[in-house]
Coordinates of C-alpha atoms in Angstrom, one line a residue:
Chain A
M1 CA -16.0 -20.1 -18.8
S2 CA -16.6 -23.5 -17.3
R3 CA -18.5 -23.9 -14.0
R4 CA -15.3 -25.2 -12.5
G5 CA -13.5 -22.0 -13.6
L6 CA -16.2 -19.9 -11.9
F7 CA -16.0 -22.0 -8.8
I8 CA -12.3 -21.6 -8.5
R9 CA -12.5 -17.9 -8.9
A10 CA -15.3 -17.6 -6.4
S11 CA -13.6 -19.8 -3.8
S12 CA -10.3 -18.1 -3.9
C13 CA -8.6 -14.8 -4.7
S14 CA -5.9 -16.5 -6.8
N15 CA -6.7 -14.7 -10.1
G16 CA -3.7 -16.2 -11.7
M17 CA -1.7 -15.9 -8.5
M18 CA 1.4 -18.2 -8.2
I19 CA 3.3 -19.7 -5.3
V20 CA 7.1 -19.7 -5.4
K21 CA 9.1 -22.0 -3.1
L22 CA 12.6 -20.8 -2.4
G23 CA 14.3 -24.0 -1.3
G24 CA 16.5 -23.9 1.8
S25 CA 19.3 -25.3 -0.3
V26 CA 19.0 -22.4 -2.7
I27 CA 18.9 -19.4 -0.2
T28 CA 21.4 -21.0 2.2
R29 CA 24.4 -23.2 2.1
K30 CA 22.8 -26.2 3.7
D31 CA 25.9 -27.7 5.3
R32 CA 27.2 -24.4 6.9
Y33 CA 25.2 -23.1 10.0
R34 CA 23.5 -19.9 9.3
S35 CA 25.1 -19.3 5.9
F36 CA 22.8 -17.1 3.8
R37 CA 23.2 -16.9 0.0
R38 CA 22.5 -13.2 -0.3
E39 CA 23.4 -12.8 -4.0
V40 CA 21.3 -15.7 -5.1
T41 CA 18.3 -14.5 -3.0
R42 CA 18.7 -11.0 -4.3
R43 CA 18.7 -12.3 -7.9
L44 CA 15.6 -14.4 -7.3
A45 CA 13.8 -11.5 -5.7
G46 CA 14.7 -9.4 -8.8
E47 CA 13.3 -12.1 -11.1
I48 CA 10.1 -12.2 -9.2
A49 CA 9.7 -8.5 -9.3
D50 CA 10.7 -8.3 -13.0
S51 CA 8.1 -10.9 -13.9
G52 CA 5.3 -8.6 -12.6
E53 CA 3.4 -11.7 -11.4
R54 CA 1.5 -11.8 -8.2
V55 CA 3.0 -14.3 -5.9
M56 CA 3.1 -15.8 -2.4
I57 CA 6.5 -16.9 -1.3
V58 CA 7.4 -19.8 0.9
H59 CA 11.0 -20.4 1.8
G60 CA 12.9 -23.2 3.4
A61 CA 14.9 -22.9 6.6
G62 CA 18.1 -24.4 5.2
S63 CA 21.1 -24.2 7.5
F64 CA 19.3 -21.7 9.7
G65 CA 16.9 -24.5 10.8
H66 CA 17.9 -28.0 10.1
L67 CA 21.3 -28.3 11.7
L68 CA 20.3 -27.2 15.2
A69 CA 16.8 -28.8 14.9
A70 CA 18.4 -32.1 14.1
K71 CA 21.0 -31.8 16.9
H72 CA 18.2 -31.3 19.5
A73 CA 15.8 -33.7 17.9
L74 CA 13.1 -31.0 17.6
H75 CA 11.3 -33.0 14.9
E76 CA 10.5 -35.6 17.6
G77 CA 8.5 -33.0 19.6
R78 CA 8.8 -32.3 23.2
R79 CA 11.0 -34.8 25.1
S80 CA 12.7 -32.7 27.7
E81 CA 13.0 -29.2 29.1
K82 CA 16.5 -29.0 27.7
Q83 CA 15.0 -28.7 24.2
I84 CA 13.3 -25.4 25.0
P85 CA 16.3 -23.1 24.7
A86 CA 17.1 -24.9 21.4
L87 CA 13.5 -24.5 20.2
A88 CA 13.8 -20.7 20.9
R89 CA 17.1 -20.6 19.2
V90 CA 16.0 -22.3 16.1
M91 CA 12.9 -20.1 15.9
Q92 CA 15.2 -17.1 16.3
D93 CA 17.6 -18.3 13.6
V94 CA 14.8 -19.1 11.1
R95 CA 13.2 -15.7 11.8
D96 CA 16.6 -14.1 11.2
L97 CA 16.8 -15.9 7.8
D98 CA 13.3 -14.7 7.0
M99 CA 14.2 -11.1 7.7
K100 CA 17.2 -11.5 5.3
V101 CA 14.8 -12.8 2.6
I102 CA 12.3 -10.0 3.3
K103 CA 15.0 -7.4 3.0
E104 CA 16.0 -8.7 -0.4
L105 CA 12.4 -8.8 -1.6
A106 CA 11.8 -5.2 -0.2
D107 CA 15.0 -4.0 -2.0
A108 CA 13.5 -5.4 -5.2
L109 CA 10.4 -3.2 -4.4
L110 CA 8.1 -6.1 -3.5
P111 CA 5.9 -5.2 -0.5
A112 CA 6.7 -8.4 1.3
V113 CA 4.9 -9.2 4.5
S114 CA 6.3 -12.0 6.7
I115 CA 3.8 -14.5 8.2
P116 CA 5.5 -16.8 10.6
P117 CA 3.9 -20.2 10.9
A118 CA 4.8 -20.3 14.6
A119 CA 2.1 -17.7 15.1
C120 CA -0.6 -18.9 12.8
A121 CA -0.3 -22.6 12.3
R122 CA -1.0 -25.7 14.4
M123 CA 0.2 -29.3 13.8
K124 CA -1.1 -32.6 15.0
A125 CA 1.5 -35.4 15.4
G126 CA 3.8 -33.8 12.9
V127 CA 1.2 -33.0 10.3
L128 CA 0.1 -29.5 9.5
D129 CA -3.4 -29.3 10.9
T130 CA -4.5 -25.7 10.6
L131 CA -3.1 -22.6 9.0
D132 CA -4.8 -19.2 9.1
V133 CA -5.2 -18.9 5.3
R134 CA -7.4 -15.8 5.8
L135 CA -4.2 -13.9 6.7
F136 CA -2.7 -14.7 3.3
R137 CA -5.9 -13.8 1.5
D138 CA -6.2 -10.5 3.3
Y139 CA -2.6 -9.5 2.7
I140 CA -2.9 -10.4 -1.0
Q141 CA -6.1 -8.4 -1.3
L142 CA -4.2 -5.4 0.3
G143 CA -1.7 -5.8 -2.5
A144 CA 1.1 -7.2 -0.3
V145 CA 3.3 -10.2 -1.0
P146 CA 2.8 -12.8 1.8
V147 CA 6.0 -14.6 2.7
T148 CA 6.1 -17.7 5.0
F149 CA 8.6 -20.4 5.7
G150 CA 9.4 -23.7 7.2
D151 CA 9.3 -23.2 11.0
V152 CA 8.9 -24.8 14.4
V153 CA 5.2 -24.9 15.1
L154 CA 3.0 -25.8 18.1
D155 CA 1.8 -29.4 17.9
D156 CA -1.3 -30.4 19.8
V157 CA 0.0 -33.9 20.2
K158 CA 3.8 -33.6 20.4
G159 CA 4.1 -30.1 22.0
F160 CA 5.9 -28.7 19.0
S161 CA 7.0 -30.0 15.7
I162 CA 8.8 -29.0 12.5
C163 CA 6.6 -27.7 9.8
S164 CA 8.2 -27.9 6.3
G165 CA 7.7 -25.2 3.7
D166 CA 6.3 -28.0 1.5
Q167 CA 3.5 -28.8 4.0
I168 CA 2.5 -25.1 4.0
I169 CA 2.6 -25.0 0.2
R170 CA 0.3 -28.0 0.1
M171 CA -2.3 -26.2 2.3
L172 CA -2.0 -22.9 0.5
A173 CA -2.3 -24.6 -2.9
K174 CA -5.4 -26.4 -1.7
E175 CA -6.9 -23.1 -0.5
F176 CA -6.0 -20.7 -3.3
A177 CA -5.9 -23.0 -6.3
P178 CA -2.9 -21.0 -7.7
K179 CA -2.2 -21.0 -11.4
R180 CA 1.3 -22.4 -10.9
V181 CA 3.6 -23.5 -8.1
I182 CA 7.3 -23.2 -8.8
F183 CA 9.8 -25.1 -6.6
C184 CA 13.3 -23.6 -6.8
A185 CA 15.8 -26.3 -5.9
D186 CA 19.6 -26.5 -6.1
V187 CA 19.5 -29.0 -9.0
D188 CA 17.8 -28.7 -12.4
G189 CA 14.7 -30.6 -11.4
V190 CA 13.7 -34.2 -10.5
Y191 CA 16.2 -36.8 -11.4
T192 CA 16.2 -40.6 -11.6
A193 CA 18.7 -40.7 -8.8
D194 CA 20.6 -38.2 -6.7
P195 CA 22.5 -36.1 -9.2
K196 CA 25.0 -35.0 -6.6
S197 CA 26.2 -38.5 -6.0
D198 CA 25.2 -40.5 -9.0
Q199 CA 26.7 -39.6 -12.4
K200 CA 24.1 -41.7 -14.2
A201 CA 21.2 -39.7 -12.7
K202 CA 19.0 -38.4 -15.5
L203 CA 16.8 -35.3 -15.4
L204 CA 13.1 -36.1 -15.8
R205 CA 11.3 -33.4 -17.9
K206 CA 7.9 -34.7 -16.8
V207 CA 6.8 -36.7 -13.7
D208 CA 3.3 -38.0 -13.0
S209 CA 1.7 -40.2 -10.4
T210 CA 2.6 -43.3 -12.5
Y211 CA 6.2 -42.5 -12.1
L212 CA 5.6 -41.8 -8.4
R213 CA 4.1 -45.3 -7.9
K214 CA 7.2 -46.9 -9.5
L215 CA 9.5 -45.1 -7.1
S216 CA 10.1 -47.4 -4.2
R217 CA 10.1 -45.4 -0.9
G218 CA 13.1 -47.5 0.3
T219 CA 15.3 -46.9 -2.6
S220 CA 14.5 -43.4 -3.7
Y221 CA 17.1 -40.9 -2.6
V222 CA 16.5 -38.8 0.5
D223 CA 17.4 -35.2 1.0
V224 CA 17.8 -33.3 4.3
T225 CA 14.1 -32.3 4.7
G226 CA 12.6 -35.7 4.0
G227 CA 12.4 -38.2 1.2
M228 CA 12.1 -37.3 -2.4
H229 CA 9.1 -39.6 -2.5
G230 CA 7.3 -37.4 0.0
K231 CA 8.2 -34.2 -1.9
L232 CA 7.0 -35.6 -5.2
S233 CA 3.9 -37.0 -3.7
N234 CA 3.1 -33.6 -2.4
M235 CA 3.7 -32.0 -5.9
V236 CA 1.6 -34.6 -7.7
E237 CA -1.3 -34.0 -5.3
I238 CA -1.1 -30.2 -6.1
A239 CA -0.9 -30.9 -9.8
E240 CA -3.9 -33.2 -9.7
R241 CA -6.1 -30.3 -8.6
G242 CA -5.3 -28.5 -11.8
T243 CA -2.3 -26.4 -10.7
E244 CA 0.9 -26.3 -12.9
V245 CA 3.8 -27.6 -10.9
L246 CA 7.4 -26.9 -11.9
V247 CA 10.7 -27.9 -10.3
I248 CA 13.6 -25.7 -11.5
N249 CA 17.1 -24.8 -10.5
G250 CA 17.0 -21.6 -8.5
L251 CA 20.8 -21.3 -8.7
E252 CA 20.6 -20.8 -12.5
K253 CA 20.0 -17.3 -13.6
G254 CA 16.7 -16.5 -15.4
R255 CA 14.9 -19.8 -14.8
L256 CA 12.6 -18.6 -12.1
R257 CA 11.6 -15.6 -14.2
A258 CA 11.0 -17.8 -17.2
A259 CA 8.9 -20.2 -15.2
L260 CA 6.8 -17.3 -13.8
E261 CA 6.3 -16.0 -17.3
G262 CA 5.0 -19.3 -18.5
K263 CA 8.0 -20.1 -20.6
E264 CA 9.5 -23.6 -20.3
P265 CA 13.0 -23.4 -18.7
V266 CA 15.1 -26.5 -18.0
G267 CA 13.3 -28.3 -15.2
T268 CA 10.7 -30.9 -14.4
R269 CA 7.0 -30.5 -14.9
V270 CA 4.9 -32.4 -12.4
V271 CA 1.5 -33.4 -13.8
G272 CA -1.6 -34.9 -12.5
V273 CA -3.0 -37.8 -14.5
Chain B
M1 CA -8.3 -20.1 49.1
S2 CA -11.3 -18.1 48.0
R3 CA -13.5 -19.3 45.2
R4 CA -12.3 -16.4 43.1
G5 CA -8.7 -17.5 43.7
L6 CA -9.6 -21.0 42.5
F7 CA -11.4 -19.6 39.5
I8 CA -8.5 -17.5 38.4
R9 CA -6.1 -20.4 38.6
A10 CA -8.4 -22.7 36.7
S11 CA -9.1 -20.2 33.9
S12 CA -5.5 -19.3 33.3
C13 CA -2.0 -20.7 33.5
S14 CA -0.7 -17.5 35.1
N15 CA 0.6 -19.1 38.4
G16 CA 2.2 -15.9 39.4
M17 CA 3.2 -15.0 35.9
M18 CA 3.9 -11.4 35.1
I19 CA 3.7 -9.2 32.0
V20 CA 6.5 -6.7 31.3
K21 CA 6.0 -3.9 28.9
L22 CA 9.2 -2.5 27.5
G23 CA 8.1 0.9 26.2
G24 CA 9.2 2.0 22.8
S25 CA 10.7 5.1 24.4
V26 CA 12.9 2.8 26.5
I27 CA 14.3 0.4 24.0
T28 CA 14.6 3.0 21.1
R29 CA 15.3 6.7 20.8
K30 CA 11.9 7.8 19.8
D31 CA 12.9 10.7 17.7
R32 CA 15.6 9.0 15.6
Y33 CA 14.4 6.5 13.0
R34 CA 15.4 3.0 13.8
S35 CA 17.6 3.9 16.7
F36 CA 17.9 0.9 19.0
R37 CA 19.0 1.2 22.7
R38 CA 21.0 -2.0 22.8
E39 CA 22.7 -1.4 26.2
V40 CA 19.4 -0.5 27.9
T41 CA 17.6 -3.5 26.4
R42 CA 20.5 -5.8 27.3
R43 CA 20.4 -4.6 30.9
L44 CA 16.6 -5.0 31.1
A45 CA 16.9 -8.5 29.7
G46 CA 19.4 -9.3 32.4
E47 CA 17.2 -7.9 35.1
I48 CA 14.3 -10.1 33.9
A49 CA 16.6 -13.2 33.8
D50 CA 18.1 -12.4 37.2
S51 CA 14.7 -12.1 38.9
G52 CA 13.9 -15.7 38.0
E53 CA 10.2 -14.7 37.4
R54 CA 8.1 -16.2 34.6
V55 CA 7.1 -13.4 32.3
M56 CA 5.5 -12.5 29.0
I57 CA 7.1 -9.5 27.3
V58 CA 5.4 -6.9 25.2
H59 CA 7.5 -4.2 23.6
G60 CA 6.7 -1.0 21.9
A61 CA 7.7 -0.2 18.3
G62 CA 9.3 3.2 19.1
S63 CA 11.2 4.8 16.3
F64 CA 11.1 1.6 14.3
G65 CA 7.3 2.0 13.9
H66 CA 5.8 5.4 14.8
L67 CA 7.8 7.7 12.5
L68 CA 7.1 6.0 9.2
A69 CA 3.6 4.9 10.3
A70 CA 2.7 8.5 11.0
K71 CA 4.3 9.8 7.8
H72 CA 2.1 7.4 5.7
A73 CA -1.0 7.7 8.0
L74 CA -1.1 4.0 8.6
H75 CA -3.2 4.5 11.8
E76 CA -6.0 5.7 9.5
G77 CA -6.2 2.3 7.7
R78 CA -6.2 1.7 4.0
R79 CA -6.7 4.9 2.0
S80 CA -4.6 4.3 -1.1
E81 CA -2.4 1.6 -2.7
K82 CA 0.6 3.8 -2.1
Q83 CA 0.5 2.9 1.5
I84 CA 1.2 -0.7 0.9
P85 CA 4.9 -0.4 0.4
A86 CA 5.0 1.7 3.6
L87 CA 2.9 -0.9 5.4
A88 CA 5.4 -3.6 4.4
R89 CA 8.3 -1.4 5.4
V90 CA 6.9 -0.6 8.8
M91 CA 6.2 -4.2 9.5
Q92 CA 9.7 -5.1 8.4
D93 CA 11.2 -2.4 10.6
V94 CA 9.2 -3.5 13.7
R95 CA 10.1 -7.1 13.1
D96 CA 13.8 -6.0 12.9
L97 CA 13.4 -4.3 16.2
D98 CA 11.8 -7.4 17.6
M99 CA 14.7 -9.6 16.5
K100 CA 17.1 -7.2 18.3
V101 CA 15.0 -7.5 21.5
I102 CA 14.8 -11.3 21.1
K103 CA 18.6 -11.4 20.6
E104 CA 19.2 -9.6 23.9
L105 CA 16.7 -11.8 25.7
A106 CA 18.4 -14.9 24.3
D107 CA 21.8 -13.6 25.3
A108 CA 20.4 -13.4 28.8
L109 CA 19.5 -17.1 28.5
L110 CA 15.8 -16.4 28.3
P111 CA 14.1 -18.8 25.8
A112 CA 12.3 -16.0 24.1
V113 CA 9.8 -16.8 21.3
S114 CA 8.5 -14.0 19.1
I115 CA 4.7 -13.9 18.4
P116 CA 4.0 -11.1 15.9
P117 CA 0.5 -9.7 16.2
A118 CA 0.4 -9.3 12.4
A119 CA 0.1 -13.0 12.2
C120 CA -2.3 -13.8 15.2
A121 CA -4.4 -10.7 15.9
R122 CA -7.3 -8.9 14.2
M123 CA -8.6 -5.4 14.8
K124 CA -12.0 -3.9 14.1
A125 CA -12.1 -0.1 13.4
G126 CA -8.8 0.4 15.3
V127 CA -9.7 -1.7 18.3
L128 CA -8.0 -5.1 19.0
D129 CA -10.8 -7.6 18.3
T130 CA -9.1 -11.0 18.5
L131 CA -5.7 -12.3 19.6
D132 CA -4.8 -16.0 19.6
V133 CA -4.1 -16.2 23.3
R134 CA -3.8 -20.0 23.1
L135 CA -0.4 -19.4 21.4
F136 CA 0.8 -17.5 24.5
R137 CA -0.5 -20.1 26.8
D138 CA 1.0 -23.0 24.9
Y139 CA 4.4 -21.4 24.6
I140 CA 4.4 -20.6 28.4
Q141 CA 3.5 -24.2 29.1
L142 CA 6.4 -25.3 27.1
G143 CA 8.6 -23.2 29.3
A144 CA 9.3 -20.4 26.7
V145 CA 9.0 -16.7 27.2
P146 CA 6.4 -15.2 24.7
V147 CA 7.4 -11.9 23.3
T148 CA 5.0 -9.7 21.3
F149 CA 4.9 -6.0 20.3
G150 CA 3.0 -3.1 18.9
D151 CA 2.5 -3.9 15.2
V152 CA 0.5 -3.2 12.0
V153 CA -2.4 -5.6 12.1
L154 CA -5.2 -6.5 9.7
D155 CA -8.4 -4.6 10.5
D156 CA -11.7 -6.0 9.3
V157 CA -13.1 -2.5 8.9
K158 CA -10.1 -0.4 7.9
G159 CA -8.0 -2.9 6.0
F160 CA -5.2 -2.6 8.5
S161 CA -4.5 -0.6 11.6
I162 CA -1.9 0.1 14.3
C163 CA -2.2 -2.2 17.3
S164 CA -0.4 -0.7 20.3
G165 CA 1.5 -2.9 22.8
D166 CA -0.9 -1.5 25.4
Q167 CA -3.9 -2.9 23.6
I168 CA -2.3 -6.3 23.5
I169 CA -1.4 -6.1 27.2
R170 CA -5.0 -5.3 28.0
M171 CA -6.2 -8.5 26.3
L172 CA -3.4 -10.7 27.7
A173 CA -4.1 -9.4 31.2
K174 CA -7.7 -10.1 30.8
E175 CA -7.0 -13.6 29.7
F176 CA -4.2 -14.6 32.0
A177 CA -4.9 -12.6 35.2
P178 CA -1.2 -12.1 35.8
K179 CA 0.1 -11.3 39.2
R180 CA 1.7 -8.1 38.1
V181 CA 2.0 -5.9 35.0
I182 CA 5.1 -3.7 34.9
F183 CA 5.2 -0.8 32.4
C184 CA 8.8 0.4 31.8
A185 CA 8.7 4.0 30.6
D186 CA 11.4 6.6 30.0
V187 CA 10.3 8.6 33.1
D188 CA 9.9 7.6 36.7
G189 CA 6.1 7.0 36.5
V190 CA 2.9 8.9 36.1
Y191 CA 3.2 12.6 36.6
T192 CA 0.8 15.5 37.2
A193 CA 2.0 17.0 33.9
D194 CA 4.5 16.1 31.2
P195 CA 7.8 15.9 33.2
K196 CA 9.8 16.6 30.1
S197 CA 8.3 20.0 29.5
D198 CA 6.9 21.1 32.8
Q199 CA 9.3 21.6 35.7
K200 CA 6.4 21.6 38.2
A201 CA 5.3 18.1 37.2
K202 CA 5.1 15.9 40.2
L203 CA 5.5 12.1 40.3
L204 CA 2.3 10.4 41.6
R205 CA 3.2 7.4 43.7
K206 CA -0.3 6.0 43.4
V207 CA -3.1 6.5 40.8
D208 CA -6.6 5.2 40.9
S209 CA -9.8 5.7 38.9
T210 CA -10.8 8.7 41.1
Y211 CA -7.7 10.5 39.8
L212 CA -8.4 9.3 36.3
R213 CA -11.8 10.9 36.4
K214 CA -10.3 14.2 37.4
L215 CA -8.0 14.1 34.5
S216 CA -9.6 16.0 31.7
R217 CA -9.0 14.3 28.3
G218 CA -8.4 17.7 26.7
T219 CA -5.8 19.0 29.1
S220 CA -3.9 15.9 30.0
Y221 CA -0.6 15.6 28.2
V222 CA -0.3 13.4 25.2
D223 CA 2.6 11.2 24.2
V224 CA 3.4 9.8 20.7
T225 CA 1.3 6.6 21.0
G226 CA -1.8 8.2 22.3
G227 CA -3.1 10.2 25.2
M228 CA -1.9 9.6 28.8
H229 CA -5.6 9.4 29.6
G230 CA -6.0 6.3 27.4
K231 CA -2.9 4.6 28.8
L232 CA -4.0 5.3 32.4
S233 CA -7.5 4.1 31.7
N234 CA -6.1 0.9 30.4
M235 CA -3.9 0.4 33.4
V236 CA -6.8 1.2 35.9
E237 CA -8.9 -1.4 34.1
I238 CA -6.2 -4.1 34.5
A239 CA -5.8 -3.1 38.2
E240 CA -9.5 -3.3 38.8
R241 CA -9.4 -7.0 38.0
G242 CA -7.0 -7.7 40.8
T243 CA -3.6 -7.4 39.0
E244 CA -0.9 -5.2 40.5
V245 CA 0.1 -2.5 38.0
L246 CA 3.3 -0.6 38.2
V247 CA 4.8 2.2 36.0
I248 CA 8.6 2.5 36.5
N249 CA 11.5 4.1 34.7
G250 CA 13.2 1.4 32.5
L251 CA 16.2 3.7 32.0
E252 CA 17.1 3.5 35.7
K253 CA 19.2 0.4 36.6
G254 CA 17.6 -2.1 38.9
R255 CA 14.1 -0.8 39.0
L256 CA 12.6 -3.5 36.8
R257 CA 14.3 -6.3 38.8
A258 CA 13.0 -4.7 42.0
A259 CA 9.5 -4.4 40.6
L260 CA 9.6 -8.1 39.4
E261 CA 10.7 -9.2 42.9
G262 CA 7.9 -7.4 44.6
K263 CA 10.0 -4.6 46.1
E264 CA 8.8 -1.1 45.7
P265 CA 11.1 0.9 43.5
V266 CA 10.5 4.5 42.6
G267 CA 7.4 4.6 40.4
T268 CA 3.7 4.8 40.3
R269 CA 1.3 2.1 41.5
V270 CA -2.0 2.0 39.6
V271 CA -4.7 0.6 41.7
G272 CA -8.4 -0.4 41.2
V273 CA -10.9 1.0 43.7

């Protein structure tokens, strides 16, 4: 075993652990307020359980978060007292979604433990600053499956801010050096253009930082939670530290399980250089 | 203003803030698994909103926590892997109860923000060791109503442990020096004996540490979450730091609002000496 291998084992409790992102567009219908995709989430929970792999789960807020958050400009931080009822409401909605996800995981016999970022993370000017990673480590060591999610989080500069699931994954991946991070999206992977609006969009089977540099921020397509450039940049950074990164379609049966088991389902592999 | 008065203001953001404990026996039927008292909780939420007072709310877990926790001996900490699904289940149940409470508070137009101890507290050998009080302060300063509850919490000695709402109140009261702490129970206050089983039990209108010393630990009556001696001792300690402490019946209409407004409803006043 290389010294680096030893170092990774000593500095984390990953031991082949994986992180699964359940995208907000997969577990909810993003354009319909508070619309949960129970059947999809149930199937994905089953695929995680069937794989037998040890995972941490991070889910998006989807239509339980983004619609109201955008309406009340919560991403801009505290601007008026009128936002506070909306802040409370969005937190309540997202927590409701989380409980629905937790229920499906529990029904699949996964001992899921919900860790809300609102109670263990801090942001600074919209960037995740601290996350109590010890919580995740300790719950994993107990044998539980930590579950966290995109949330409204206290911000030391802006009062509060929106913390995306992707920001959390970035920090967890840095801390735990997981074997693999699997992003479940509502499309087959990373495309050359938005596959929902551009028929010529082609699925990329592999993306690296070279491709990322070619992507102009201005022209790359943008999804609801931020630009594709930002998402990809995040994934490349994780991959460059030696973690396998996959983007797959969570709406297609069996792909998450295949990805967890190290098979190569349809999707995009993001690699470091 | 006395120097002590100045000190208290500088060291906290209480400014007349109060803590309300919604006992598990008030918001749930303690002997029926997961039985929520929605109407009672709704009325109490309304009384808090109508009082116009700024509060933090701590609720018990009642039958969403104690029954399964006792069955799987969760208060004893980690003893076997078989407990982990039960641990996850109890955390899920308690979080479900919390969302029900949050919903009633939100319906009463209180901007309630849930802060689960499982994500921001640590115990040591069954005693609450750390609680991220900054979270509570920051949410109050934003104008939100922090809500927390009895929960399963990581324990640095036992793996995990049960943290009662009363332990949390003790730490919050120490940190924030609230004007008043109001404990809502399912009886009128503190009695000379268990009023549910002893017809001769008399309501005490006032209790202090002298009375507490007379109470023998062995003979005092015990409720589900621990001995009355422990609960009273906790209350006396809070009172001795200059906070008004009241025990009232949360099942009786109007008493919580009266207590919040500084009137003297039927109940027990706990005083420092």
